XYZ file of N, CA and C in Angstrom:
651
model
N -87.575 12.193 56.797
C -88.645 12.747 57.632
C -89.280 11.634 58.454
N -89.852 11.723 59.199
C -90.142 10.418 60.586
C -91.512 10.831 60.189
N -92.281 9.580 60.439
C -93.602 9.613 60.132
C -94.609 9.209 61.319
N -96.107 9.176 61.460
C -96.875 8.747 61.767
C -97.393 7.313 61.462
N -96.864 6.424 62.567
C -97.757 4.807 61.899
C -98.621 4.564 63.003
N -100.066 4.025 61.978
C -101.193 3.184 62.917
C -101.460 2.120 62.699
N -100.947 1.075 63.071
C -101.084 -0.493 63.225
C -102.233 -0.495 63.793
N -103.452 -1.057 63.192
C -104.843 -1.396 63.923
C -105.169 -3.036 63.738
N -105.816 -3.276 64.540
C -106.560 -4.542 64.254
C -107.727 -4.964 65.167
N -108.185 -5.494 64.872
C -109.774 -6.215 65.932
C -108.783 -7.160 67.213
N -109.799 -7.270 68.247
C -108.999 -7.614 69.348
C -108.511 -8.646 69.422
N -107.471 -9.386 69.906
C -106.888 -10.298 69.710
C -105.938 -10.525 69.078
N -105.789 -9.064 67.834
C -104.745 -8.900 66.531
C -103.547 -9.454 66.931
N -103.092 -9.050 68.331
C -101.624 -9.082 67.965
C -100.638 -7.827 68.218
N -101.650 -6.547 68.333
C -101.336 -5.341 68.789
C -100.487 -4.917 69.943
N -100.946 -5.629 70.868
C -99.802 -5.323 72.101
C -98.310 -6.470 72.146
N -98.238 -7.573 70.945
C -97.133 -8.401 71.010
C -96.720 -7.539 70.257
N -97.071 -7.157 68.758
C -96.055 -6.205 67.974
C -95.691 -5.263 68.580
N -96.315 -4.249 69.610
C -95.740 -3.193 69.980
C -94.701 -3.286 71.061
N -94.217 -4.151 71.617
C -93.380 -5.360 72.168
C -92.417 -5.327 71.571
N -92.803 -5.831 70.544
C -91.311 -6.592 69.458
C -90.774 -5.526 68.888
N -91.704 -4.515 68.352
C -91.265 -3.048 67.899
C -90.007 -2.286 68.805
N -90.668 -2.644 70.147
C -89.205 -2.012 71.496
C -88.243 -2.880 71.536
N -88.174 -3.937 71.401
C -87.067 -4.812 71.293
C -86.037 -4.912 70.214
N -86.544 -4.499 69.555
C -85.783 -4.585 68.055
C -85.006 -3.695 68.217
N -85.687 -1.915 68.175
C -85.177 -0.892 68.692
C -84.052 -1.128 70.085
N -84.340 -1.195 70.599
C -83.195 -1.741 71.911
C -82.213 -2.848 71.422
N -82.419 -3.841 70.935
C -81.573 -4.581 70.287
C -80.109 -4.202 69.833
N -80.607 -2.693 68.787
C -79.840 -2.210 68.271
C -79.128 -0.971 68.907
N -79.413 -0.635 70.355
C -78.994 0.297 70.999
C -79.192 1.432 71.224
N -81.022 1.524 70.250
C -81.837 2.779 70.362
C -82.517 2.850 71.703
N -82.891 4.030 71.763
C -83.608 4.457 72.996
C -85.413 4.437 72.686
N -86.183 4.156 73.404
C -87.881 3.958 72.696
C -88.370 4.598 73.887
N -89.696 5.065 74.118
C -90.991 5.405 75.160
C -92.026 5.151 74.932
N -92.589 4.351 75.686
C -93.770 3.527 75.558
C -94.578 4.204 76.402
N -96.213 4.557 75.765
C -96.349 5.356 76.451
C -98.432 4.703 76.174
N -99.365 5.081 76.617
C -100.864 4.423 76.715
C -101.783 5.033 77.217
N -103.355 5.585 76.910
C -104.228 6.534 77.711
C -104.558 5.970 79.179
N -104.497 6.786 79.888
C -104.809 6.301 81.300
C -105.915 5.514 81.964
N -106.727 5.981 80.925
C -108.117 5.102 80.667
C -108.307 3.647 80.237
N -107.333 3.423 79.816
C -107.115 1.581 79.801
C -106.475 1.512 81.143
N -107.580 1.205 82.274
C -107.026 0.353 83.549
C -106.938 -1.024 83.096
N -106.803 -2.111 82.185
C -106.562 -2.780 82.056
C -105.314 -3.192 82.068
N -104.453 -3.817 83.136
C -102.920 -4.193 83.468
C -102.293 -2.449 84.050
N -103.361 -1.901 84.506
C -102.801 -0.443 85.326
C -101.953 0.183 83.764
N -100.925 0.197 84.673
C -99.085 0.755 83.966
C -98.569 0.115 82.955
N -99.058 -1.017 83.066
C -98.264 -2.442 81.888
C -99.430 -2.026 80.663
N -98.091 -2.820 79.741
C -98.726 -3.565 78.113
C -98.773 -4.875 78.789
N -99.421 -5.739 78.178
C -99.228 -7.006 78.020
C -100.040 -8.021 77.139
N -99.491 -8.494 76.549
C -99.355 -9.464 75.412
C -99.963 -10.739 75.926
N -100.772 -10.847 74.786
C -101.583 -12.638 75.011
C -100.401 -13.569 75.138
N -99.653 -13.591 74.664
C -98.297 -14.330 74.932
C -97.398 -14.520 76.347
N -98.170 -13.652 77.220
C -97.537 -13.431 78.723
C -96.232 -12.444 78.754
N -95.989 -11.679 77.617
C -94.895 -10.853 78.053
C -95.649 -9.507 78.060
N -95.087 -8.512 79.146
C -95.401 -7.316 79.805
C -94.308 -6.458 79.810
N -94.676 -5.465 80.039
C -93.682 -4.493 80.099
C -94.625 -2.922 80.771
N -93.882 -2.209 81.771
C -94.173 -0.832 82.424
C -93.981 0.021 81.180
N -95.330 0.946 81.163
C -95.228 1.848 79.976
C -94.283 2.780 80.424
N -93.433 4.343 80.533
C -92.830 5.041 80.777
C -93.440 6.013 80.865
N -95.217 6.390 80.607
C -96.074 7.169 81.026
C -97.157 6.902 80.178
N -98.552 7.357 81.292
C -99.576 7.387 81.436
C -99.847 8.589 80.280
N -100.819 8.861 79.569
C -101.458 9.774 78.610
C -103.196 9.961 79.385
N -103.360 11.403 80.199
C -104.525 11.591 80.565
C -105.406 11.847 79.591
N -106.752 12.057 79.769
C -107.688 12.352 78.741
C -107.378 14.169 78.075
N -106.758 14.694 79.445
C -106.418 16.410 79.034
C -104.970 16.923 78.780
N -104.398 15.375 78.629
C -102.814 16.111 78.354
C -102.426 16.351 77.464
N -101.354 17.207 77.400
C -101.338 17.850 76.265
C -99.963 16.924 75.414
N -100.113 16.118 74.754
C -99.441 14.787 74.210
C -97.729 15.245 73.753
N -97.711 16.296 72.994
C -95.881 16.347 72.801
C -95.524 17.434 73.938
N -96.424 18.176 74.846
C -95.377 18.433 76.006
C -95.153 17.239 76.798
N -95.711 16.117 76.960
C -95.982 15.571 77.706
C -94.493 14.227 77.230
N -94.487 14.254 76.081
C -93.311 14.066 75.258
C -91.805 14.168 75.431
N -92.140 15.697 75.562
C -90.659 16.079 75.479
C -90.391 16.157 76.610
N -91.203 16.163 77.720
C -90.724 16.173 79.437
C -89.711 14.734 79.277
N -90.828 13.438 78.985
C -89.570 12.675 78.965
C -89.031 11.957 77.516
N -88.942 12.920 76.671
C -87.654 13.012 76.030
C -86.108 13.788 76.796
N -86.416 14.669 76.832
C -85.289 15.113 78.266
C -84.896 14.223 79.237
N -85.588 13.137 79.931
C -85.240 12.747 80.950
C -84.310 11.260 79.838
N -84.905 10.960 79.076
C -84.116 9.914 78.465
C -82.774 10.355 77.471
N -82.444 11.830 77.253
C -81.575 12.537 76.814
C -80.677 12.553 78.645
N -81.105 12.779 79.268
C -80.071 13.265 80.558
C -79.719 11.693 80.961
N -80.395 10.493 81.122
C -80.044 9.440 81.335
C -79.300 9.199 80.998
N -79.204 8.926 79.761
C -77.775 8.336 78.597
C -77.001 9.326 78.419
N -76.991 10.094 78.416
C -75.589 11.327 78.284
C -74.508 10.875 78.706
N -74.097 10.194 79.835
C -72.848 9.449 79.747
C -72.752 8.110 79.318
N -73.554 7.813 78.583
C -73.385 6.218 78.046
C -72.800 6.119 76.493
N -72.094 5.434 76.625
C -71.576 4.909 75.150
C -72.325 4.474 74.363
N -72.440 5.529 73.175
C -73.102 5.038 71.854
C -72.828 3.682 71.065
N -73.593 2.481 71.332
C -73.491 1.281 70.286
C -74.611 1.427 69.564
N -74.045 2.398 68.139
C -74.374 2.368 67.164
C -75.577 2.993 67.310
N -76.328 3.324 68.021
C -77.830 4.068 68.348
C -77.259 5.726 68.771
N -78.054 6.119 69.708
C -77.928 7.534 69.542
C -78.359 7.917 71.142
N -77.985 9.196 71.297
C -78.678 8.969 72.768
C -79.844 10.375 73.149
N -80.722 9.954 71.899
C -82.145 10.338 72.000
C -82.942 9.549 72.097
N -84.531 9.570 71.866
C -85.268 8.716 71.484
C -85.663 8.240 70.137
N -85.528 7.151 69.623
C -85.617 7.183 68.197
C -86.940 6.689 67.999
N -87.557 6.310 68.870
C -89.314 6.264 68.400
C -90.448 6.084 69.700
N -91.164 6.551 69.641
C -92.029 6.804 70.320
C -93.438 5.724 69.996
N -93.693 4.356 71.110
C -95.079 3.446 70.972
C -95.771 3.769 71.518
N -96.940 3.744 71.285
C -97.917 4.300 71.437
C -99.381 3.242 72.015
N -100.054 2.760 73.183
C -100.884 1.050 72.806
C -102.041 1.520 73.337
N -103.284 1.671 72.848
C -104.912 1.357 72.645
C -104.923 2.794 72.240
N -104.176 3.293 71.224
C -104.545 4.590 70.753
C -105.518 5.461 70.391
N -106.571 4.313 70.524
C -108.279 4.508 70.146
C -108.455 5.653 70.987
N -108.215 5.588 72.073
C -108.988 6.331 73.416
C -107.846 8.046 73.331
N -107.227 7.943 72.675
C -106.537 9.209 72.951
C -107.659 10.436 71.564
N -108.013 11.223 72.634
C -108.601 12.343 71.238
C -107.847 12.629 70.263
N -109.009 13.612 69.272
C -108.287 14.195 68.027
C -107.074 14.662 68.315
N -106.892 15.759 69.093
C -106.142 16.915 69.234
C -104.933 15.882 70.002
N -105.010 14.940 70.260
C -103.955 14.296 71.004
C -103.322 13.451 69.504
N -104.123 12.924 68.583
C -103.383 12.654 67.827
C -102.864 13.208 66.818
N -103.344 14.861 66.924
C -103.073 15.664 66.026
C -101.507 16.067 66.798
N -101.166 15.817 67.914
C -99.725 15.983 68.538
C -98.862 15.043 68.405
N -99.512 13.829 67.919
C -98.207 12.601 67.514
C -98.018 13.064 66.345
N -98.639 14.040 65.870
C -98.244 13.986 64.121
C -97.457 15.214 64.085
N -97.586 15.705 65.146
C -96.222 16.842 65.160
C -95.141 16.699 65.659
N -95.193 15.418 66.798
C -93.759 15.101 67.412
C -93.255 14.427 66.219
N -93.939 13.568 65.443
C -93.196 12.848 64.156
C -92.862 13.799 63.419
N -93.157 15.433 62.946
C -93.110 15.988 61.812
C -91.979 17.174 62.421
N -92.527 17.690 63.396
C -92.050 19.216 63.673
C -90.749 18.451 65.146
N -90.807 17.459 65.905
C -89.877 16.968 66.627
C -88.902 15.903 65.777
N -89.340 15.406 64.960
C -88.083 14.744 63.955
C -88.415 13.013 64.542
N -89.645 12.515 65.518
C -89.460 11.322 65.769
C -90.303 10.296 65.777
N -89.956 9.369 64.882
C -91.346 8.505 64.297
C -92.573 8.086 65.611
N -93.449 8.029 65.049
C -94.602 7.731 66.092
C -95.047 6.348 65.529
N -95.388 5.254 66.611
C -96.301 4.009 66.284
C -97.106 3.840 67.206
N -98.669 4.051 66.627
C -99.625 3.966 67.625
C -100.203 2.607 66.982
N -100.783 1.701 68.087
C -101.263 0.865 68.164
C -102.781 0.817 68.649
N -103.719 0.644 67.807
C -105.297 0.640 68.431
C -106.281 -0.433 67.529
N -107.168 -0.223 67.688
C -108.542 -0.583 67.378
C -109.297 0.158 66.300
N -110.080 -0.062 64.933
C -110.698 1.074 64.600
C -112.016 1.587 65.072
N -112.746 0.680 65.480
C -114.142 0.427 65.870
C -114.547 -0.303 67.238
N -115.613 1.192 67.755
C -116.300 -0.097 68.888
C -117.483 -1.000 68.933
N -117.788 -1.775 69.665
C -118.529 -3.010 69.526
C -120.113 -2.639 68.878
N -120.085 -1.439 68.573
C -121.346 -1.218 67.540
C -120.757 -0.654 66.016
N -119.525 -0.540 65.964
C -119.065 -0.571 64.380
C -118.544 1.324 64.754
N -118.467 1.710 65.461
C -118.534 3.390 65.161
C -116.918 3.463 65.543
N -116.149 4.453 64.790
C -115.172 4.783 64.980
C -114.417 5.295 66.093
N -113.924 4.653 67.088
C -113.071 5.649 68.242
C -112.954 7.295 67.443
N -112.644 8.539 68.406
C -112.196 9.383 67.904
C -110.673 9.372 67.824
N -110.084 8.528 68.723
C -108.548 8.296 68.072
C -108.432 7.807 67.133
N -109.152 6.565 67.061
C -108.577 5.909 65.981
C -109.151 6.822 64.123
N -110.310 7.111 64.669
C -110.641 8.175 63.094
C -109.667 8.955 62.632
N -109.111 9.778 63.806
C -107.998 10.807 63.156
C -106.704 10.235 62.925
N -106.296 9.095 63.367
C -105.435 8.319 63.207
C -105.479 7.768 61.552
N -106.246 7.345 61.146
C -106.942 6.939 59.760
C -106.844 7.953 58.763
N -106.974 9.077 59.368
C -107.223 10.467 58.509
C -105.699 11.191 58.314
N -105.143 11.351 59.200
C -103.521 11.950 58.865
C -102.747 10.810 59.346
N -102.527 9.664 59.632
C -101.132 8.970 59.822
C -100.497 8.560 58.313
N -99.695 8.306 58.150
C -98.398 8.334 57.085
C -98.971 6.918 56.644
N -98.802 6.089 57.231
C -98.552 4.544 57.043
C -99.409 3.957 57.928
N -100.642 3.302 56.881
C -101.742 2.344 57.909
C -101.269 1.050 57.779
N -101.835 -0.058 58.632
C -101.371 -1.457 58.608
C -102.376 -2.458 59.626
N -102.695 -2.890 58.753
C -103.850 -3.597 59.189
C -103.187 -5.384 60.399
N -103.540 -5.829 61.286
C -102.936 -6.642 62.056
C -104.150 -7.504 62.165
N -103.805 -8.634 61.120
C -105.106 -9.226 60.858
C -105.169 -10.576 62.571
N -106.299 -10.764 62.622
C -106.767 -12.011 63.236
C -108.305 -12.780 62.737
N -108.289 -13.650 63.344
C -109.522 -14.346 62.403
C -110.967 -14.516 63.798
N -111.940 -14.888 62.865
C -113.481 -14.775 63.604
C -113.010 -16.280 64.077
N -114.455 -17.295 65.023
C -114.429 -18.041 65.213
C -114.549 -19.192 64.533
N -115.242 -18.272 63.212
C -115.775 -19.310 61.544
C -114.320 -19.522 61.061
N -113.515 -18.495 61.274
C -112.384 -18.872 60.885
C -112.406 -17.729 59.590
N -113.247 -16.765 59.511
C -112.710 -16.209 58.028
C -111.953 -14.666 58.935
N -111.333 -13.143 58.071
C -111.173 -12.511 59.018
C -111.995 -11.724 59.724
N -111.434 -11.482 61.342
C -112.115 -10.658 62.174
C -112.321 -8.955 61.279
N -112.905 -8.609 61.708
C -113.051 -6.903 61.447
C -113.906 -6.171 62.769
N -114.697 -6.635 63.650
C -115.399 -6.303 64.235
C -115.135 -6.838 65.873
N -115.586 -5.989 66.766
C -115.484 -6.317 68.229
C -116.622 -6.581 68.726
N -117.330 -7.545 69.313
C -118.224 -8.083 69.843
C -118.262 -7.816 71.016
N -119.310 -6.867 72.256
C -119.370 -6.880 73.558
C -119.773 -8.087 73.587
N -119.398 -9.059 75.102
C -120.360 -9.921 75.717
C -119.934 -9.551 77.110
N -121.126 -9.320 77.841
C -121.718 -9.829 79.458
C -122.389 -10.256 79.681
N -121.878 -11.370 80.755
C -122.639 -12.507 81.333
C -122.724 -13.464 80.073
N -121.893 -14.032 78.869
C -122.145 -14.426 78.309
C -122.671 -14.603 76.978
N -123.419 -13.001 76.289
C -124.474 -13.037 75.798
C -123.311 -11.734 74.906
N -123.791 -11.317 74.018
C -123.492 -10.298 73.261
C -124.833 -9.277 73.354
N -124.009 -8.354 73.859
C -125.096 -6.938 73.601
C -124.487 -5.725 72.901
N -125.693 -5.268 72.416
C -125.370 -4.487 71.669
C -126.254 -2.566 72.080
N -125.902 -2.793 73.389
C -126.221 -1.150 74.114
C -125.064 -0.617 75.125
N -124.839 0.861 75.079
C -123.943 1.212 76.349
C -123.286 1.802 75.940
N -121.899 2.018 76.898
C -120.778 3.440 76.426
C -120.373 2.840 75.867
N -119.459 3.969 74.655
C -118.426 3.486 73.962
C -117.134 2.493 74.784
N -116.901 2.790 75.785
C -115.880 2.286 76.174
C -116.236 2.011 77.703
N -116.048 0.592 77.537
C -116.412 -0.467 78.942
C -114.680 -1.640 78.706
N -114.303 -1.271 79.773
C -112.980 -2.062 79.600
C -113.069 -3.191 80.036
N -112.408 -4.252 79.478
C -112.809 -6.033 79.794
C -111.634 -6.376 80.903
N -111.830 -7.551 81.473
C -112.124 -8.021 82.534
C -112.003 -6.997 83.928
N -111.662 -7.738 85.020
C -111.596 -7.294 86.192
C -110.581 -6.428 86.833
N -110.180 -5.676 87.377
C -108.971 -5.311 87.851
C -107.699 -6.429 88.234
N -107.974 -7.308 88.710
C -106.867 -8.820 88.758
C -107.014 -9.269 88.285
N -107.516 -8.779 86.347
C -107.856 -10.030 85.408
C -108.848 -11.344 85.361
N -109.454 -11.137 86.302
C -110.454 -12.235 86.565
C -111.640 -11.855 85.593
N -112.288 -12.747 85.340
C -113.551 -12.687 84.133
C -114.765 -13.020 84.890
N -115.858 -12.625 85.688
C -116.923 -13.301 86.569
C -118.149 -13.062 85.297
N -119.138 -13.348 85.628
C -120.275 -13.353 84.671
C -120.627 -12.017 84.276
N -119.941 -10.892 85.499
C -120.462 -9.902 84.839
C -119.743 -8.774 84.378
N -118.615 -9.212 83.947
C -117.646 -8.317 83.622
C -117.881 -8.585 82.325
N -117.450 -7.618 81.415
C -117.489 -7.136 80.212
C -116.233 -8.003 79.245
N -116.091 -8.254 78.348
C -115.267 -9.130 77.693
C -115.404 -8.863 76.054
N -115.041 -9.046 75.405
C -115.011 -8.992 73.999
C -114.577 -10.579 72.815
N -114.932 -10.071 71.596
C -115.025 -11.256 70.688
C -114.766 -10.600 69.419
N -113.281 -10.889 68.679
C -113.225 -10.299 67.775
C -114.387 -11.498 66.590
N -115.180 -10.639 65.479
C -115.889 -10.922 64.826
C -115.753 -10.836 63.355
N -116.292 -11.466 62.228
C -116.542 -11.021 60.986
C -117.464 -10.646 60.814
N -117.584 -10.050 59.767
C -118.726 -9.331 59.051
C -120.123 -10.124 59.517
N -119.967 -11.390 58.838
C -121.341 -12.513 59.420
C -121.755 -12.815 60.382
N -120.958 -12.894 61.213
C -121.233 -13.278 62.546
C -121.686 -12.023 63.359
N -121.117 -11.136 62.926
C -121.694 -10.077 63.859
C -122.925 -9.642 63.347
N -123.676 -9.997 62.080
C -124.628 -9.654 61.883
C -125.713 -10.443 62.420
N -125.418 -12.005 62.631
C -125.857 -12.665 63.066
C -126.419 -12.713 64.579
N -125.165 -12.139 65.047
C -125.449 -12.092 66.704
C -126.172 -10.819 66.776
N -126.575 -9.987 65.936
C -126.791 -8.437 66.442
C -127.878 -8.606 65.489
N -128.439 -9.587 65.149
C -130.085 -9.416 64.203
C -129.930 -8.464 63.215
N -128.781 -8.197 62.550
C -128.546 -7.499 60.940
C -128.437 -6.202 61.687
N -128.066 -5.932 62.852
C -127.582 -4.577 63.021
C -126.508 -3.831 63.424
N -126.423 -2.818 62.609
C -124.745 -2.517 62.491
C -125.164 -0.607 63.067
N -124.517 -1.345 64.022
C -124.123 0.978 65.003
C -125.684 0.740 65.622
């Protein structure tokens, strides 16, 4: 049976290199993958990309109202009609898994559809997100992600003290604040960082209590 996985971690984890290496491996071996991200991360538009400098074009956009396994199987079909005349090395010529990157931002009901393309479509899902935003409160992706995925996995990185991160720190202009929407995306559209663009700091427990005067949400 193909399951639901949520690889989470605080920013900086490591999240968009594993989900990288996850397609490569898969391709390696001559499987077919779809990489796919909410539309709402304008951060790198269309692309993943990895603190490491490698990128890659997702194969579709996920709106805030789409409906996630039609949206699926449109291009599952198109990657079934692609390869239809290609020679099987050792893979298959479906999709054998479906990545998934800042899964936070996709709603319930959207992740209640990765858990049916994994269950009722036969094809593993790996979403990649965040659990918490910079006041400690749960994305609604990432909650329901927590609540029905198969297999959690934590993608550790460390604070600046050096013990581990767990927490996301807003800073603009420098400063850490702790007011505003849930979701303010960091840097600029050409990646540029000016004083007043929004940025983040993965944190520990201490430090974020520290910077936020003992307050948590």
């Amino acid at each position: 049976m193909a399951k639901l996985y949520f690889r989470y971690g605080a920013m900086n984890s490591g999240k968009s290199t594993s989900l990288l290496q996850a397609a490569y491996n898969y391709e390696e071996r001559g499987q077919h993958v779809l990489l796919a991200k909410p539309e709402i991360d304008t951060k790198g538009a269309s692309e993943i990309a990895s603190r490491l400098g490698v990128t890659r074009e997702v194969d579709y956009l996920i709106a805030p109202d789409a409906d996630v396994r039609a949206l699926f199987g449109e291009h599952r079909e198109r990657v079934r009609r692609a390869v239809a005349g290609e020679p099987v090395r050792g893979g298959s010529v479906d999709v054998a898994c479906l990545l998934i990157d800042e899964a936070q931002f996709l709603t319930a009901e959207q992740v209640d559809d990765l858990f049916r393309i994994a269950i009722e479509d036969g094809i593993p899902v790996i979403a990649y997100g965040i659990r918490n935003d910079f006041l400690t409160h749960a994305f609604p992706g990432s909650a329901r992600l927590l609540a029905i995925a198969h297999s959690l996995e934590e993608l550790k990185t460390i604070c600046r003290c050096g013990r581990k991160a767990v927490f996301n720190g807003r800073v603009i202009g420098g400063r850490f604040v702790f007011d505003g929407d849930q979701v303010a995306i960091d840097e600029g559209a050409d990646g540029s960082v000016t004083p007043e663009v929004t940025t983040y700091e993965s944190l520990c427990g201490a430090c974020y209590l520290e910077e936020s005067g003992g307050r948590l949400g």
